[in-house]
């Protein structure tokens, strides 16, 4: 392989790696949002249960 082909291959690998990192960050963000909504629902249920007792 010549120098240009090596440069192209390195650039492609770098792009693939960057895309993989972005996808990983997006999945973590979606998961965090899901856990936050779940916690908010649990807090609302707990508040409703407390107010039902009183």
mmCIF file of N, CA, C and O in Angstrom:
data_model
loop_
_atom_site.group_PDB
_atom_site.id
_atom_site.type_symbol
_atom_site.label_atom_id
_atom_site.label_comp_id
_atom_site.label_asym_id
_atom_site.label_seq_id
_atom_site.Cartn_x
_atom_site.Cartn_y
_atom_site.Cartn_z
ATOM 1 N N UNK A 1 0.848 -1.184 0.000
ATOM 2 C CA UNK A 1 0.000 0.000 0.000
ATOM 3 C C UNK A 1 0.886 1.237 0.000
ATOM 4 O O UNK A 1 1.921 1.277 0.647
ATOM 5 N N UNK A 2 0.436 2.213 -0.709
ATOM 6 C CA UNK A 2 1.232 3.430 -0.744
ATOM 7 C C UNK A 2 0.820 4.374 0.383
ATOM 8 O O UNK A 2 -0.108 4.125 1.137
ATOM 9 N N UNK A 3 1.514 5.458 0.468
ATOM 10 C CA UNK A 3 1.314 6.417 1.550
ATOM 11 C C UNK A 3 -0.096 7.010 1.530
ATOM 12 O O UNK A 3 -0.716 7.181 2.582
ATOM 13 N N UNK A 4 -0.605 7.315 0.362
ATOM 14 C CA UNK A 4 -1.948 7.897 0.272
ATOM 15 C C UNK A 4 -2.989 6.893 0.757
ATOM 16 O O UNK A 4 -3.915 7.244 1.502
ATOM 17 N N UNK A 5 -2.837 5.642 0.368
ATOM 18 C CA UNK A 5 -3.779 4.609 0.807
ATOM 19 C C UNK A 5 -3.727 4.453 2.325
ATOM 20 O O UNK A 5 -4.772 4.276 2.971
ATOM 21 N N UNK A 6 -2.531 4.519 2.895
ATOM 22 C CA UNK A 6 -2.403 4.435 4.359
ATOM 23 C C UNK A 6 -3.113 5.602 5.029
ATOM 24 O O UNK A 6 -3.796 5.428 6.040
ATOM 25 N N UNK A 7 -2.930 6.798 4.473
ATOM 26 C CA UNK A 7 -3.590 7.972 5.045
ATOM 27 C C UNK A 7 -5.110 7.843 4.966
ATOM 28 O O UNK A 7 -5.817 8.176 5.914
ATOM 29 N N UNK A 8 -5.599 7.359 3.845
ATOM 30 C CA UNK A 8 -7.040 7.178 3.671
ATOM 31 C C UNK A 8 -7.560 6.139 4.665
ATOM 32 O O UNK A 8 -8.603 6.336 5.295
ATOM 33 N N UNK A 9 -6.830 5.055 4.825
ATOM 34 C CA UNK A 9 -7.249 4.008 5.762
ATOM 35 C C UNK A 9 -7.277 4.545 7.192
ATOM 36 O O UNK A 9 -8.209 4.282 7.951
ATOM 37 N N UNK A 10 -6.246 5.298 7.567
ATOM 38 C CA UNK A 10 -6.212 5.876 8.914
ATOM 39 C C UNK A 10 -7.372 6.839 9.137
ATOM 40 O O UNK A 10 -7.999 6.846 10.198
ATOM 41 N N UNK A 11 -7.657 7.657 8.128
ATOM 42 C CA UNK A 11 -8.764 8.612 8.244
ATOM 43 C C UNK A 11 -10.093 7.868 8.392
ATOM 44 O O UNK A 11 -10.961 8.264 9.182
ATOM 45 N N UNK A 12 -10.260 6.785 7.647
ATOM 46 C CA UNK A 12 -11.496 6.004 7.718
ATOM 47 C C UNK A 12 -11.659 5.382 9.103
ATOM 48 O O UNK A 12 -12.745 5.414 9.691
ATOM 49 N N UNK A 13 -10.580 4.834 9.622
ATOM 50 C CA UNK A 13 -10.624 4.231 10.963
ATOM 51 C C UNK A 13 -10.945 5.298 12.003
ATOM 52 O O UNK A 13 -11.749 5.084 12.912
ATOM 53 N N UNK A 14 -10.339 6.467 11.866
ATOM 54 C CA UNK A 14 -10.595 7.567 12.791
ATOM 55 C C UNK A 14 -12.077 7.973 12.738
ATOM 56 O O UNK A 14 -12.712 8.178 13.771
ATOM 57 N N UNK A 15 -12.643 8.045 11.533
ATOM 58 C CA UNK A 15 -14.050 8.393 11.378
ATOM 59 C C UNK A 15 -14.966 7.331 11.993
ATOM 60 O O UNK A 15 -15.953 7.659 12.672
ATOM 61 N N UNK A 16 -14.635 6.072 11.751
ATOM 62 C CA UNK A 16 -15.440 4.988 12.321
ATOM 63 C C UNK A 16 -15.400 5.033 13.846
ATOM 64 O O UNK A 16 -16.420 4.829 14.520
ATOM 65 N N UNK A 17 -14.226 5.291 14.386
ATOM 66 C CA UNK A 17 -14.073 5.373 15.833
ATOM 67 C C UNK A 17 -14.890 6.540 16.396
ATOM 68 O O UNK A 17 -15.577 6.397 17.407
ATOM 69 N N UNK A 18 -14.828 7.683 15.730
ATOM 70 C CA UNK A 18 -15.588 8.847 16.181
ATOM 71 C C UNK A 18 -17.089 8.558 16.136
ATOM 72 O O UNK A 18 -17.834 8.941 17.052
ATOM 73 N N UNK A 19 -17.541 7.902 15.075
ATOM 74 C CA UNK A 19 -18.954 7.538 14.971
ATOM 75 C C UNK A 19 -19.364 6.583 16.088
ATOM 76 O O UNK A 19 -20.449 6.701 16.661
ATOM 77 N N UNK A 20 -18.499 5.629 16.389
ATOM 78 C CA UNK A 20 -18.802 4.670 17.457
ATOM 79 C C UNK A 20 -18.902 5.379 18.800
ATOM 80 O O UNK A 20 -19.801 5.079 19.603
ATOM 81 N N UNK A 21 -18.002 6.321 19.052
ATOM 82 C CA UNK A 21 -18.056 7.069 20.311
ATOM 83 C C UNK A 21 -19.332 7.894 20.400
ATOM 84 O O UNK A 21 -19.978 7.940 21.454
ATOM 85 N N UNK A 22 -19.708 8.530 19.312
ATOM 86 C CA UNK A 22 -20.935 9.332 19.312
ATOM 87 C C UNK A 22 -22.149 8.450 19.575
ATOM 88 O O UNK A 22 -23.048 8.825 20.340
ATOM 89 N N UNK A 23 -22.188 7.284 18.963
ATOM 90 C CA UNK A 23 -23.293 6.365 19.192
ATOM 91 C C UNK A 23 -23.350 5.892 20.628
ATOM 92 O O UNK A 23 -24.425 5.788 21.227
ATOM 93 N N UNK A 24 -22.183 5.634 21.194
ATOM 94 C CA UNK A 24 -22.114 5.196 22.585
ATOM 95 C C UNK A 24 -22.617 6.295 23.524
ATOM 96 O O UNK A 24 -23.377 6.029 24.457
ATOM 97 N N UNK A 25 -22.203 7.532 23.250
ATOM 98 C CA UNK A 25 -22.671 8.652 24.078
ATOM 99 C C UNK A 25 -24.180 8.809 23.966
ATOM 100 O O UNK A 25 -24.855 9.069 24.961
ATOM 101 N N UNK A 26 -24.696 8.672 22.765
ATOM 102 C CA UNK A 26 -26.150 8.818 22.557
ATOM 103 C C UNK A 26 -26.908 7.734 23.318
ATOM 104 O O UNK A 26 -27.931 8.015 23.952
ATOM 105 N N UNK A 27 -26.406 6.502 23.279
ATOM 106 C CA UNK A 27 -27.078 5.416 24.007
ATOM 107 C C UNK A 27 -27.045 5.667 25.514
ATOM 108 O O UNK A 27 -28.036 5.426 26.208
ATOM 109 N N UNK A 28 -25.917 6.166 26.023
ATOM 110 C CA UNK A 28 -25.834 6.470 27.458
ATOM 111 C C UNK A 28 -26.790 7.599 27.837
ATOM 112 O O UNK A 28 -27.422 7.551 28.893
ATOM 113 N N UNK A 29 -26.906 8.599 26.974
ATOM 114 C CA UNK A 29 -27.810 9.714 27.251
ATOM 115 C C UNK A 29 -29.259 9.232 27.278
ATOM 116 O O UNK A 29 -30.021 9.575 28.188
ATOM 117 N N UNK A 30 -29.634 8.411 26.322
ATOM 118 C CA UNK A 30 -30.999 7.877 26.273
ATOM 119 C C UNK A 30 -31.279 7.037 27.513
ATOM 120 O O UNK A 30 -32.350 7.137 28.121
ATOM 121 N N UNK A 31 -30.311 6.222 27.910
ATOM 122 C CA UNK A 31 -30.493 5.396 29.108
ATOM 123 C C UNK A 31 -30.641 6.272 30.354
ATOM 124 O O UNK A 31 -31.487 6.006 31.216
ATOM 125 N N UNK A 32 -29.837 7.329 30.447
ATOM 126 C CA UNK A 32 -29.924 8.224 31.603
ATOM 127 C C UNK A 32 -31.276 8.920 31.646
ATOM 128 O O UNK A 32 -31.882 9.057 32.723
ATOM 129 N N UNK A 33 -31.784 9.329 30.495
ATOM 130 C CA UNK A 33 -33.101 9.965 30.455
ATOM 131 C C UNK A 33 -34.187 8.984 30.878
ATOM 132 O O UNK A 33 -35.126 9.346 31.603
ATOM 133 N N UNK A 34 -34.046 7.735 30.447
ATOM 134 C CA UNK A 34 -35.019 6.709 30.815
ATOM 135 C C UNK A 34 -35.012 6.500 32.331
ATOM 136 O O UNK A 34 -36.071 6.431 32.965
ATOM 137 N N UNK A 35 -33.826 6.406 32.945
ATOM 138 C CA UNK A 35 -33.725 6.225 34.396
ATOM 139 C C UNK A 35 -34.281 7.441 35.134
ATOM 140 O O UNK A 35 -34.926 7.300 36.180
ATOM 141 N N UNK A 36 -34.051 8.632 34.591
ATOM 142 C CA UNK A 36 -34.576 9.838 35.230
ATOM 143 C C UNK A 36 -36.103 9.833 35.216
ATOM 144 O O UNK A 36 -36.738 10.127 36.233
ATOM 145 N N UNK A 37 -36.692 9.490 34.084
ATOM 146 C CA UNK A 37 -38.163 9.427 34.018
ATOM 147 C C UNK A 37 -38.707 8.380 34.981
ATOM 148 O O UNK A 37 -39.728 8.588 35.642
ATOM 149 N N UNK A 38 -38.017 7.249 35.068
ATOM 150 C CA UNK A 38 -38.438 6.188 35.980
ATOM 151 C C UNK A 38 -38.389 6.674 37.429
ATOM 152 O O UNK A 38 -39.307 6.423 38.222
ATOM 153 N N UNK A 39 -37.329 7.393 37.773
ATOM 154 C CA UNK A 39 -37.200 7.928 39.139
ATOM 155 C C UNK A 39 -38.274 8.970 39.417
ATOM 156 O O UNK A 39 -38.826 9.019 40.527
ATOM 157 N N UNK A 40 -38.577 9.800 38.424
ATOM 158 C CA UNK A 40 -39.634 10.804 38.608
ATOM 159 C C UNK A 40 -40.987 10.142 38.828
ATOM 160 O O UNK A 40 -41.776 10.580 39.674
ATOM 161 N N UNK A 41 -41.268 9.082 38.083
ATOM 162 C CA UNK A 41 -42.540 8.366 38.278
ATOM 163 C C UNK A 41 -42.601 7.751 39.677
ATOM 164 O O UNK A 41 -43.640 7.815 40.346
ATOM 165 N N UNK A 42 -41.494 7.181 40.112
ATOM 166 C CA UNK A 42 -41.463 6.578 41.451
ATOM 167 C C UNK A 42 -41.671 7.650 42.522
ATOM 168 O O UNK A 42 -42.390 7.417 43.514
ATOM 169 N N UNK A 43 -41.067 8.810 42.339
ATOM 170 C CA UNK A 43 -41.234 9.901 43.311
ATOM 171 C C UNK A 43 -42.690 10.371 43.345
ATOM 172 O O UNK A 43 -43.237 10.637 44.427
ATOM 173 N N UNK A 44 -43.316 10.451 42.169
ATOM 174 C CA UNK A 44 -44.736 10.847 42.126
ATOM 175 C C UNK A 44 -45.613 9.819 42.826
ATOM 176 O O UNK A 44 -46.525 10.171 43.586
ATOM 177 N N UNK A 45 -45.324 8.539 42.582
ATOM 178 C CA UNK A 45 -46.118 7.489 43.254
ATOM 179 C C UNK A 45 -45.938 7.562 44.765
ATOM 180 O O UNK A 45 -46.895 7.408 45.530
ATOM 181 N N UNK A 46 -44.702 7.794 45.210
ATOM 182 C CA UNK A 46 -44.446 7.893 46.648
ATOM 183 C C UNK A 46 -45.174 9.098 47.238
ATOM 184 O O UNK A 46 -45.747 9.012 48.326
ATOM 185 N N UNK A 47 -45.159 10.217 46.515
ATOM 186 C CA UNK A 47 -45.858 11.418 46.990
ATOM 187 C C UNK A 47 -47.363 11.160 47.082
ATOM 188 O O UNK A 47 -48.005 11.550 48.055
ATOM 189 N N UNK A 48 -47.906 10.496 46.075
ATOM 190 C CA UNK A 48 -49.345 10.188 46.095
ATOM 191 C C UNK A 48 -49.668 9.245 47.250
ATOM 192 O O UNK A 48 -50.707 9.393 47.917
ATOM 193 N N UNK A 49 -48.791 8.285 47.521
ATOM 194 C CA UNK A 49 -49.026 7.357 48.629
ATOM 195 C C UNK A 49 -48.969 8.084 49.962
ATOM 196 O O UNK A 49 -49.800 7.837 50.846
ATOM 197 N N UNK A 50 -48.013 9.014 50.089
ATOM 198 C CA UNK A 50 -47.924 9.790 51.338
ATOM 199 C C UNK A 50 -49.172 10.644 51.530
ATOM 200 O O UNK A 50 -49.711 10.728 52.625
ATOM 201 N N UNK A 51 -49.633 11.278 50.478
ATOM 202 C CA UNK A 51 -50.786 12.153 50.608
ATOM 203 C C UNK A 51 -52.062 11.333 50.833
ATOM 204 O O UNK A 51 -53.010 11.805 51.467
ATOM 205 N N UNK A 52 -52.113 10.105 50.362
ATOM 206 C CA UNK A 52 -53.284 9.258 50.578
ATOM 207 C C UNK A 52 -53.385 8.837 52.039
ATOM 208 O O UNK A 52 -54.476 8.660 52.561
ATOM 209 N N UNK A 53 -52.224 8.688 52.685
ATOM 210 C CA UNK A 53 -52.229 8.287 54.105
ATOM 211 C C UNK A 53 -52.756 9.418 54.976
ATOM 212 O O UNK A 53 -53.495 9.208 55.899
ATOM 213 N N UNK A 54 -52.383 10.638 54.659
ATOM 214 C CA UNK A 54 -52.801 11.782 55.454
ATOM 215 C C UNK A 54 -54.168 12.122 55.070
ATOM 216 O O UNK A 54 -54.968 12.730 55.211
#
